[in-house]
XYZ file of C-alpha atoms in Angstrom:
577
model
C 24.046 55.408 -38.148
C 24.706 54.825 -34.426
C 25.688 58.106 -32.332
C 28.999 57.503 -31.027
C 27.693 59.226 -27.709
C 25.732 56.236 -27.576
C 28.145 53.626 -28.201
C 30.353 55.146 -25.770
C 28.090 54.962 -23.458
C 27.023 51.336 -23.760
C 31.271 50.160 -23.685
C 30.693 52.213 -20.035
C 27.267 50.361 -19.149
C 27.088 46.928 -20.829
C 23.543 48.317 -22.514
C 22.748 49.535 -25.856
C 18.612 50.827 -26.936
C 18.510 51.299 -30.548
C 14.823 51.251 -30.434
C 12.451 52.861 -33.028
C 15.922 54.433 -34.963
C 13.995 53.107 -38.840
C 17.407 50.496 -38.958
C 17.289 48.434 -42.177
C 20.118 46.197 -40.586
C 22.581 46.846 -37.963
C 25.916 48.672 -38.313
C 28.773 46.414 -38.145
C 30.219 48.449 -35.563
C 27.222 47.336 -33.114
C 28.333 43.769 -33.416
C 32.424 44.370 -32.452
C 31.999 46.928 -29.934
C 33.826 45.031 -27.590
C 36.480 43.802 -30.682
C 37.503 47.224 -31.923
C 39.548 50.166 -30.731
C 37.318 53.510 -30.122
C 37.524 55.776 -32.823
C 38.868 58.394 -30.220
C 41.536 56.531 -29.104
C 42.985 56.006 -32.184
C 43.010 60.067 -32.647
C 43.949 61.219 -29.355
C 46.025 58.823 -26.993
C 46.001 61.420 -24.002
C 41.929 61.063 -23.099
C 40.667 61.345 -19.831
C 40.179 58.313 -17.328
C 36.616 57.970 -17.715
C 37.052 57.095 -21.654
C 39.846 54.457 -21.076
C 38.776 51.653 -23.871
C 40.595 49.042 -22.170
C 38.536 49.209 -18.977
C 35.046 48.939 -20.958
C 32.332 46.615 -20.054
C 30.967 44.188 -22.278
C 27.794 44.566 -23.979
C 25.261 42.525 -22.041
C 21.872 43.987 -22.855
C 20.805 44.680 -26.826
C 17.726 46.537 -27.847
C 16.943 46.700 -31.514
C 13.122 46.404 -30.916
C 10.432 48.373 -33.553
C 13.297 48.915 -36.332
C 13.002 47.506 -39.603
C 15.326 44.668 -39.405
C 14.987 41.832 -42.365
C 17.511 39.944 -40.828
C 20.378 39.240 -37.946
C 23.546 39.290 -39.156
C 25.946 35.943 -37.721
C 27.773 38.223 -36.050
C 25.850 38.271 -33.053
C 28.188 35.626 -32.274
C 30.999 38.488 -31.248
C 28.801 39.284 -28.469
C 28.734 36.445 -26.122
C 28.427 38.429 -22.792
C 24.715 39.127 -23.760
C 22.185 37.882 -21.215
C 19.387 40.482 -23.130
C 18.093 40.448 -26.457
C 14.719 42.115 -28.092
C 14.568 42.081 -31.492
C 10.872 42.282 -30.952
C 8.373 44.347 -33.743
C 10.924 44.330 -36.673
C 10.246 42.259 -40.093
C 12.526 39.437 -39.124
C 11.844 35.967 -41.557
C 14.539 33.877 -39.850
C 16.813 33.799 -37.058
C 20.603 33.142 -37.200
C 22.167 29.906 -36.128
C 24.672 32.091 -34.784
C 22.604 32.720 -31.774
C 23.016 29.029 -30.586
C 26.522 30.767 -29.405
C 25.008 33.156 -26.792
C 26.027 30.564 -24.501
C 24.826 33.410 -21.352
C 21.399 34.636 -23.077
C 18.587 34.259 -20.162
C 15.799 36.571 -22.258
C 15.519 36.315 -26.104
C 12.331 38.640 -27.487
C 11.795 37.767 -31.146
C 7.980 38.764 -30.714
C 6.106 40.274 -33.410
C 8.161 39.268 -36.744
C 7.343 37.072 -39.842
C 9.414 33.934 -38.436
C 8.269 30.426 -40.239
C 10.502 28.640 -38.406
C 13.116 28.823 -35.029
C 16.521 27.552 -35.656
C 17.682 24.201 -33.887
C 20.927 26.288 -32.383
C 18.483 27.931 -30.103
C 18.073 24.769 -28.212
C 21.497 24.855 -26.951
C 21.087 28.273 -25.123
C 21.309 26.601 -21.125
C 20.836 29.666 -19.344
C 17.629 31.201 -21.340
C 15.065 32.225 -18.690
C 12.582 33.681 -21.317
C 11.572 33.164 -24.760
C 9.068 35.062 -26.738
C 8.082 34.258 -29.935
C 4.396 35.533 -29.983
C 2.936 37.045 -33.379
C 5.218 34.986 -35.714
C 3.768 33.155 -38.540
C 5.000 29.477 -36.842
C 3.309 26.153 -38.177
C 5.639 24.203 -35.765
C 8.490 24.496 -32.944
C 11.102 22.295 -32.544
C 10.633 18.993 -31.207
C 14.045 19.115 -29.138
C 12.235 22.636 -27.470
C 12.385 20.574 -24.042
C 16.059 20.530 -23.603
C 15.791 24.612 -22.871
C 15.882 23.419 -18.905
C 16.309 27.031 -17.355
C 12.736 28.152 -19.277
C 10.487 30.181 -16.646
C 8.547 32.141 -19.524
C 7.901 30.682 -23.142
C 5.252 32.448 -24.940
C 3.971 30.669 -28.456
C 0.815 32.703 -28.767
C -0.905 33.962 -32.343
C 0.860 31.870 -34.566
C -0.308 28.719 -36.315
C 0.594 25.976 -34.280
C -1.121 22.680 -34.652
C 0.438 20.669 -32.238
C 3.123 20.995 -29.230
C 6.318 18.974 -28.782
C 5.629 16.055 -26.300
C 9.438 17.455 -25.186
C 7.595 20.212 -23.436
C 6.676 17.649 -20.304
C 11.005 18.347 -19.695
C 10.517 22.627 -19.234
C 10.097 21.526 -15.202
C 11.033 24.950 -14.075
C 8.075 27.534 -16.654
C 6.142 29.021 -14.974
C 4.502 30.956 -17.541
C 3.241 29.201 -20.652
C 1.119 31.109 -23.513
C -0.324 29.084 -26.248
C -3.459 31.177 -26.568
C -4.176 32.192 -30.837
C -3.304 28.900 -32.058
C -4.976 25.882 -34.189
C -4.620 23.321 -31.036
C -7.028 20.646 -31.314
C -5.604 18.900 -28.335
C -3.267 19.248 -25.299
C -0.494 16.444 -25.112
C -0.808 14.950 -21.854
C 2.473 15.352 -21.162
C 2.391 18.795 -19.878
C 1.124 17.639 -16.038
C 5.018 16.969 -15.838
C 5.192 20.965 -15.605
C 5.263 20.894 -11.722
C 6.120 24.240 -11.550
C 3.531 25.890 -14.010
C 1.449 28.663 -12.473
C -0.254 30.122 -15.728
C -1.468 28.232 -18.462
C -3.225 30.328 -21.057
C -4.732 28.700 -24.191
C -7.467 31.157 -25.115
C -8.897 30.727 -28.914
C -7.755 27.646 -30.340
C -9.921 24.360 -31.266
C -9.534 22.328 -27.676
C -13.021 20.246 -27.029
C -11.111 18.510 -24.206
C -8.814 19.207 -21.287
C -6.813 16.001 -20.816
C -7.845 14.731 -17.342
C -4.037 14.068 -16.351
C -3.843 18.277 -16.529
C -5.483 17.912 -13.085
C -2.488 17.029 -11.538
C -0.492 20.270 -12.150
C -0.405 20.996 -8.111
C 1.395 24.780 -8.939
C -1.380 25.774 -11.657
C -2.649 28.924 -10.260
C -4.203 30.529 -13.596
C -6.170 28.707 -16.259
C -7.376 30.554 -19.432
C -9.243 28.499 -21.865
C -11.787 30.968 -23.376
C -12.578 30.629 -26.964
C -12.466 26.972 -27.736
C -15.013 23.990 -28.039
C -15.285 22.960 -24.500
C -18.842 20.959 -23.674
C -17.906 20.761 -20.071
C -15.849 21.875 -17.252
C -12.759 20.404 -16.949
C -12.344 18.192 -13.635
C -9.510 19.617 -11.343
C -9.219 17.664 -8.078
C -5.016 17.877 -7.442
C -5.343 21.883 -8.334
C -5.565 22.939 -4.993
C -4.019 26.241 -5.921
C -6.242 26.887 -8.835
C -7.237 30.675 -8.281
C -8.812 31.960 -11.472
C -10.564 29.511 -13.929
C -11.557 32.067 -17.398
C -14.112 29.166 -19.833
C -16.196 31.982 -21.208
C -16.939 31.909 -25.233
C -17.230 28.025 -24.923
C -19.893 25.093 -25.581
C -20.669 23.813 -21.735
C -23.839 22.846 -21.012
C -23.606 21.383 -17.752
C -21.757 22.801 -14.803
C -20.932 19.081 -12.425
C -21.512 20.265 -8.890
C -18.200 17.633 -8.018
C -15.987 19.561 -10.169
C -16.873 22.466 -8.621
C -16.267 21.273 -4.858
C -12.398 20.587 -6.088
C -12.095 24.494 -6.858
C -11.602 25.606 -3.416
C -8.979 28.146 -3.250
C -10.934 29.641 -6.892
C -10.939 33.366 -6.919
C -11.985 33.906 -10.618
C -14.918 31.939 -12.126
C -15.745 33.422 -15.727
C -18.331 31.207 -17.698
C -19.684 33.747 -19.864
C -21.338 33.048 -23.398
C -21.685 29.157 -22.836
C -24.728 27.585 -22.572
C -24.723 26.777 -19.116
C -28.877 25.722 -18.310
C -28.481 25.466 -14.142
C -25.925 26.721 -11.468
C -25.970 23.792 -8.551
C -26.452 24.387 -4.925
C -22.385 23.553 -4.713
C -21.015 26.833 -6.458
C -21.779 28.217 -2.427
C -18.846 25.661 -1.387
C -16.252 27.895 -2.936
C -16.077 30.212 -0.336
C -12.933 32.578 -1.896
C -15.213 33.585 -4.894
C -14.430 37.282 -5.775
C -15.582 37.387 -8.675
C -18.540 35.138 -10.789
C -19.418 35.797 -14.578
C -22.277 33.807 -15.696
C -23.613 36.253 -18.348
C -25.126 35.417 -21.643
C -26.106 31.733 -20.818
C -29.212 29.810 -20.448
C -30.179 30.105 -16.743
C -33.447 30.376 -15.863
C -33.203 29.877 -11.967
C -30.500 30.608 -9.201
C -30.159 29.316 -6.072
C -30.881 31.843 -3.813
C -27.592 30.299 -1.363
C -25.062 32.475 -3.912
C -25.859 35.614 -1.927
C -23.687 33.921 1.153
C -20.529 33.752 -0.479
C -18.652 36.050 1.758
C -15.984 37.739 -0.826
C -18.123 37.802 -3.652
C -17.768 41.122 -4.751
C -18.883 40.825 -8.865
C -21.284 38.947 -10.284
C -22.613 38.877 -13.792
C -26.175 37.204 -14.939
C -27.121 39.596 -17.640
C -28.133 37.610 -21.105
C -30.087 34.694 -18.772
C -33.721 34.179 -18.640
C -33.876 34.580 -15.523
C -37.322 34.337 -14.044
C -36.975 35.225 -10.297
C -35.028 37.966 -10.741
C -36.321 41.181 -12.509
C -33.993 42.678 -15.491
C -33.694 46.092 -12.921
C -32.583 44.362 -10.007
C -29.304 42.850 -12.111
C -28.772 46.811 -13.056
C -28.921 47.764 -9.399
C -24.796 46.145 -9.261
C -23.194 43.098 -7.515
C -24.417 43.961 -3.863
C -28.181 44.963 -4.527
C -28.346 41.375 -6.208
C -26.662 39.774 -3.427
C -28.665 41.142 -0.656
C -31.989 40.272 -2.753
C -30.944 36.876 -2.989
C -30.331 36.804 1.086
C -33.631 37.779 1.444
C -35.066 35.426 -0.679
C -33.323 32.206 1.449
C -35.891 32.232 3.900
C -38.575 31.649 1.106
C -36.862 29.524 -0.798
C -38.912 26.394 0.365
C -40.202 24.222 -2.540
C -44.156 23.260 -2.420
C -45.112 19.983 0.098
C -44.269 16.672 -2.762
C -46.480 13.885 -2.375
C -44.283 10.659 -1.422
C -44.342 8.373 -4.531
C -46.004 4.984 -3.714
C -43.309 2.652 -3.354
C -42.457 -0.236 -6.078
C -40.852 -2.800 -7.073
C -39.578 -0.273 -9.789
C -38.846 2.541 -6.708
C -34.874 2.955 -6.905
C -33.322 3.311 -3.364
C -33.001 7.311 -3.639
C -36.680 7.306 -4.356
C -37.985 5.733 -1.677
C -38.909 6.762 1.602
C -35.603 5.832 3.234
C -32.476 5.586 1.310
C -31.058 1.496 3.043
C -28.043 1.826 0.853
C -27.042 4.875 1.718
C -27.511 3.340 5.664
C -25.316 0.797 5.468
C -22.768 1.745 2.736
C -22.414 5.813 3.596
C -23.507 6.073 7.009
C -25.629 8.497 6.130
C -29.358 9.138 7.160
C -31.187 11.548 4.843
C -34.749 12.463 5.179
C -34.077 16.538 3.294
C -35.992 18.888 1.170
C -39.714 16.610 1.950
C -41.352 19.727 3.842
C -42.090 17.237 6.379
C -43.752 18.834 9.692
C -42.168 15.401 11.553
C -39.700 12.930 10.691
C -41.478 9.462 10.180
C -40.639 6.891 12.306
C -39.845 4.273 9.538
C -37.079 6.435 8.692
C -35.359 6.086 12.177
C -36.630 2.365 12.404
C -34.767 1.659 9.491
C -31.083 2.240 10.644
C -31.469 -1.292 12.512
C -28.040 -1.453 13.778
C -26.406 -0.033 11.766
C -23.818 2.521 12.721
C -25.338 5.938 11.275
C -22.437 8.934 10.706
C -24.420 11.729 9.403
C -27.450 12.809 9.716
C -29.157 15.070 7.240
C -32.952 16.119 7.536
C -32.562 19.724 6.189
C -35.146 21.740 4.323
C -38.320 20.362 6.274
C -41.086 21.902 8.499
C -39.572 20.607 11.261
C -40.410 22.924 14.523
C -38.332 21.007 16.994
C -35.050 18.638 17.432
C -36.573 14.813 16.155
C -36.264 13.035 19.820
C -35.351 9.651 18.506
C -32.082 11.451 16.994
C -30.507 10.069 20.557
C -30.745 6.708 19.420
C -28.043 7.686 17.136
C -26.167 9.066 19.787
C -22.326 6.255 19.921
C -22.246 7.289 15.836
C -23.763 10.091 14.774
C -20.758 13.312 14.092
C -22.465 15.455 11.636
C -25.907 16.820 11.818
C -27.375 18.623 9.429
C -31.240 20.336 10.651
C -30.805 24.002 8.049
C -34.074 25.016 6.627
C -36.377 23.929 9.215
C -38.754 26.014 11.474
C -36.576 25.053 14.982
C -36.944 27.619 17.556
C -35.494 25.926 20.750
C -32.936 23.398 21.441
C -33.892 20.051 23.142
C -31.986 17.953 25.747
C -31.831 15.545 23.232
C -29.501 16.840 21.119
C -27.250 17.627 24.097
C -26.696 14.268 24.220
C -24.954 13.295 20.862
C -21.552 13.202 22.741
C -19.313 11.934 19.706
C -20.989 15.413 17.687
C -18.303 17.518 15.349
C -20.575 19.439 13.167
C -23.897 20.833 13.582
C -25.737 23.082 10.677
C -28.809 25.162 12.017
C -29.264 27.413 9.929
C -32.052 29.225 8.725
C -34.150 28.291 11.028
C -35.859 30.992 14.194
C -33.431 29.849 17.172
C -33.150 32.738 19.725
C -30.830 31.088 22.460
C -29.078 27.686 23.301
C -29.267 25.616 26.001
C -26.658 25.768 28.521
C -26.808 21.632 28.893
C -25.046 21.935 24.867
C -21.402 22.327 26.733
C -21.081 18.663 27.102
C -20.538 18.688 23.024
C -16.746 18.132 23.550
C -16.022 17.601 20.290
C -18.285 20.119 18.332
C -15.829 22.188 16.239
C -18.460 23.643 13.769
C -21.310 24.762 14.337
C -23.596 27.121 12.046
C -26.571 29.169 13.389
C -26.164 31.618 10.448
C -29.591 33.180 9.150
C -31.609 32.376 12.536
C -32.541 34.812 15.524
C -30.027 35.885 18.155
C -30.118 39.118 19.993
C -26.969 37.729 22.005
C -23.906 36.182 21.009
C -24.948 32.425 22.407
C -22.602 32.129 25.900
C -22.283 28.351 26.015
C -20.334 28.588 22.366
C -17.470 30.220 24.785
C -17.505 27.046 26.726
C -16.737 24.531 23.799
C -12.634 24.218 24.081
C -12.762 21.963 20.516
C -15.068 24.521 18.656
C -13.114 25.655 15.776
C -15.262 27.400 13.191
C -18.455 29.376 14.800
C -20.622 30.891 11.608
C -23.397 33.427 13.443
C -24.285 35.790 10.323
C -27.460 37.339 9.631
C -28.621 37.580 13.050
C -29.299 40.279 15.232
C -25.815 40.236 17.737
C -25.034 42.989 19.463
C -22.147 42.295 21.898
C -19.204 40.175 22.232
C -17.262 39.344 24.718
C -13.450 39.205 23.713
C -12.210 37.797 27.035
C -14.236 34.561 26.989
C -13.332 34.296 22.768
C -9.335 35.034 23.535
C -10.018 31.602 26.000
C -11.163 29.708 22.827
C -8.241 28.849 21.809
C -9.035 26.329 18.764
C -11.142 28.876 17.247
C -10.064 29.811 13.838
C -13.432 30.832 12.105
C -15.813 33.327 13.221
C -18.484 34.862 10.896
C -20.636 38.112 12.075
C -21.033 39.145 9.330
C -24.938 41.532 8.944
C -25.331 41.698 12.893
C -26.280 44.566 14.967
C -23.022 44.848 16.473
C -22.797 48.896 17.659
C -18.825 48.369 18.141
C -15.941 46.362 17.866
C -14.034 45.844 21.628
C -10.365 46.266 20.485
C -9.121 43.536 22.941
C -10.702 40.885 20.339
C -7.434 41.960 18.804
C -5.964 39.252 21.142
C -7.450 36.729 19.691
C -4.546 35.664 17.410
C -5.665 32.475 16.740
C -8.642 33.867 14.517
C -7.429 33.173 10.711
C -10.568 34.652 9.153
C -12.727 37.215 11.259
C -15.844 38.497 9.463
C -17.783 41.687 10.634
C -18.920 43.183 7.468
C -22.670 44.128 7.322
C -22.290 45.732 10.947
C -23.651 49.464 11.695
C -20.193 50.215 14.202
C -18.570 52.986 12.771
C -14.803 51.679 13.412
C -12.665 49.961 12.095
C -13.604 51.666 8.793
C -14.560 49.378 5.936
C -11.139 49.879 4.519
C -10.017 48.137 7.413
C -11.862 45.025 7.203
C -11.204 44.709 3.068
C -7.474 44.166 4.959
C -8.163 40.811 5.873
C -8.311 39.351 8.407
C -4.519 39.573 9.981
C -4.935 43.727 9.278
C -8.052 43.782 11.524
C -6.472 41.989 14.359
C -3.505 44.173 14.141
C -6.019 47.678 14.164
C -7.594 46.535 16.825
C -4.920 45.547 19.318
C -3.422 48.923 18.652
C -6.628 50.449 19.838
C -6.369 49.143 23.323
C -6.013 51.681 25.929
């Protein structure tokens, strides 16, 4: 039986835990605790203030969780203060209709039982917050489960649930929904209704799509579909949340560089045991990666640009066929790998490809110069030919046509391609990366319309002082090339917005001339020779993401910079004397 200590207790709290007490069923007395006299007042009508029955509080929180309860008696009905209950781990086969009555229940834990079936009643509870119902032995719920409006939490997991209620698309306020253990062959649709949805977890059941609609759940934050039948990645483009994507234990073959672009705020990427054959050149655009597992697929090659993402801090390849990278290296751990790959940017330049003659079969992105691209995407791409020069039919061909970007990366380019100034009343975005450029020309100065400029990887050691009439250059990356000193014309850019100088050999700043900067929001430093930190760059408030890891200063101490950003700033400005 119950210890009246207990009881009395619970009339003084509103809160009763008759966990783990071996209860076949529950004494009557449990249910009318606020109906019936106390025993003691009955015997002795002179107790003491703090037993006085009539001032008790009603019971509001019931825990009969790991007992051996077969059933609920209807009498739950006499306690209709409750806001709690957890009948969770008993040996419960159905559920009273009483329990429609709770009319204040917010949390309802029927987890772990032997239920075939909710009752209908429970879809009149308009205040339940929380409804678990995992580890049941449920073939269906109930198709009226949408009117539960208040739901935050609903988890259906490991029962044996072949479809969901298209009434689901009305649960507007879950946040949390667990489906995962199931026989789903298909999502409904409906479910992008769920604006509010943050965590969607449908781990081992039979899905071999994601409906495309999903995409639209702007909240979605976590995305669990491990275990099922996937052949691709599901496309996400409204998901601008999206922070951990788990697909391991799946059938996808092909990993869409697009998709991958939409992922930007992605944290999490696990894509373990698929059969994933190549990882594109894109996977570097998702710039929040912390953590990548691509083990036990079919990769043979990486690209060597994965050891740039600047929060990757785990990555798994073991089970791949990897041929550039030896099985001891991937033992070494996540930043052995990374700096290997680094390395290996600088030699990652394909052999010199003939040009294929040029036929009536040639399609435009085979031959020489791309026309269509021209004229419909203002784009001028002459990339990855190992040219030493860029021919003049290629610049002939823009006509006059206006030309927007401009992309002649991975070449053997050793200096800027003069006729780029024809180009100069269009051209915004110019891309020259993986060429052998060691000095700026006038030319280039001249592109006055110019917002981004990508140099990398190439063996710059300065820039010209004529590059300040660039007005409207906000980015500008010179990552991977070779400055001893933080370029001073950058300082006199006033649009410049995101400077990206890693992996060269800086060893000063000066935090005056960046604190006048003030569009400056980006700046990377990351692997320099900087010696030590000036605190007063802790007055540049504007900077949203500051990266100096890969430095030999001794402060601020690496546990400073895993801070973030807004942490540094704050170190440093208290070090100013």
């Amino acid at each position: 039986a119950v210890p009246q200590g207990l009881l009395r207790l619970a009339r003084r709290s509103g809160q009763l835990n008759l966990a783990g007490r071996g209860l076949t069923h529950v004494p009557e007395h449990v249910w009318r605790i606020n109906l019936d006299t106390p025993e003691e007042a009955q015997q002795n009508l002179s107790f003491g203030a703090a037993d006085r029955w009539w001032e008790q509080t009603d019971l509001t929180r019931l825990i009969l969780a790991s007992n051996k309860l077969q059933s609920i008696s209807e009498d739950v009905q006499l306690l209709p203060a409750l806001t709690m209950l957890d009948v969770h781990d008993n040996q419960l086969t159905s559920l009273p209709s009483a329990l429609g009555q709770l009319e204040n229940l917010q949390k309802l834990d029927v987890s772990h039982n032997k239920l075939r079936s909710l009752p209908e009643e429970l879809l009149q509870l308009p205040r339940l917050r929380s409804l678990l119902v995992q580890h049941n032995e449920l073939s269906q719920l109930p198709e009226g489960l949408g009117q539960l409006l208040s739901l935050e939490e609903l988890d259906v997991s490991n029962n044996q649930l072949t479809a969901i209620p298209t009434s689901f698309a009305l649960l507007v306020n879950l946040v949390r929904l667990n489906l995962a253990f199931n026989q789903l062959k298909e999502l409904p649709a409906d479910l992008s209704a769920m604006k509010s949805l943050r965590q969607l977890d449908c781990t081992k059941n039979y899905l071999e799509t994601v409906p495309p609609k999903l995409a639209t759940m702007a909240s979605l934050e976590q995305l669990y579909l491990r275990k099922n039948k996937l052949r691709s990645l599901p496309e996400f483009p409204s998901c601008k949340l999206l922070k951990e994507l788990h697909a391991g234990e799946n059938q996808i073959e092909i990993l869409n560089a697009e998709n991958l672009k939409q992922l930007s705020s992605l944290c999490v990427l696990e894509l373990r045991d698929n059969k994933i054959k190549a990882v594109p050149e894109e996977i570097t655009v998702l710039h929040k990666l912390e953590r990548l597992d691509l083990a036990n697929n079919d990769i043979s090659r990486l690209p060597y640009t994965l050891g740039n993402l600047p929060q990757l801090k785990f990555l798994a390849l073991e089970g791949n066929p990897l041929r550039t990278i030896r099985r001891d290296l991937l033992q070494k751990g996540t930043q052995e790998l990374l700096k290997y790959l680094r390395s290996k940017i600088q030699d990652d330049a394909p052999g010199p490809n003939e040009e294929p003659p040029v036929t009536a079969m040639t399609l435009p992105s085979q031959s020489k110069v791309n026309i269509h691209a021209i004229t419909t995407l203002k784009l001028l791409e002459y990339s990855d030919k190992q040219a030493a020069e860029i021919p003049e039919a290629v610049f002939d061909a823009v006509g006059a046509n206006p030309v927007a970007t401009v992309n002649f990366s991975k070449n053997q380019l050793r200096e800027i391609p003069p006729r780029l100034v024809e180009l100069k009343d269009s051209v915004c975005d110019v891309s020259l990366a993986f060429n052998k450029i060691s000095s700026i020309s006038s030319e280039l100065c001249l592109l006055h319309k110019l917002t981004h400029l990508d140099l990398r990887n190439n063996v710059l050691t300065a820039l010209p002082e004529e590059m300040e009439a660039l007005k409207r250059l906000h980015t500008i990356n010179l990552a991977f090339n070779r400055f001893k000193v933080f370029p001073s014309v950058l300082y006199h850019l006033p649009a410049l917005e995101t400077i990206l100088l890693s992996n060269n050999q800086v060893g000063s700043i000066d935090p005056v001339q960046l604190k006048g900067m003030e569009k400056l929001g980006t700046l990377d430093l990351q692997n320099n020779d900087l010696l030590q930190v000036p605190p007063e760059l802790g007055n540049c408030e504007n900077l949203r993401s500051l990266l100096l890891e890969g430095n030999p200063f001794r402060t601020p101490r690496a546990a400073v910079l895993a801070k973030g950003t807004a942490a540094l700033l704050e170190y440093l400005r208290s070090r100013i004397p």
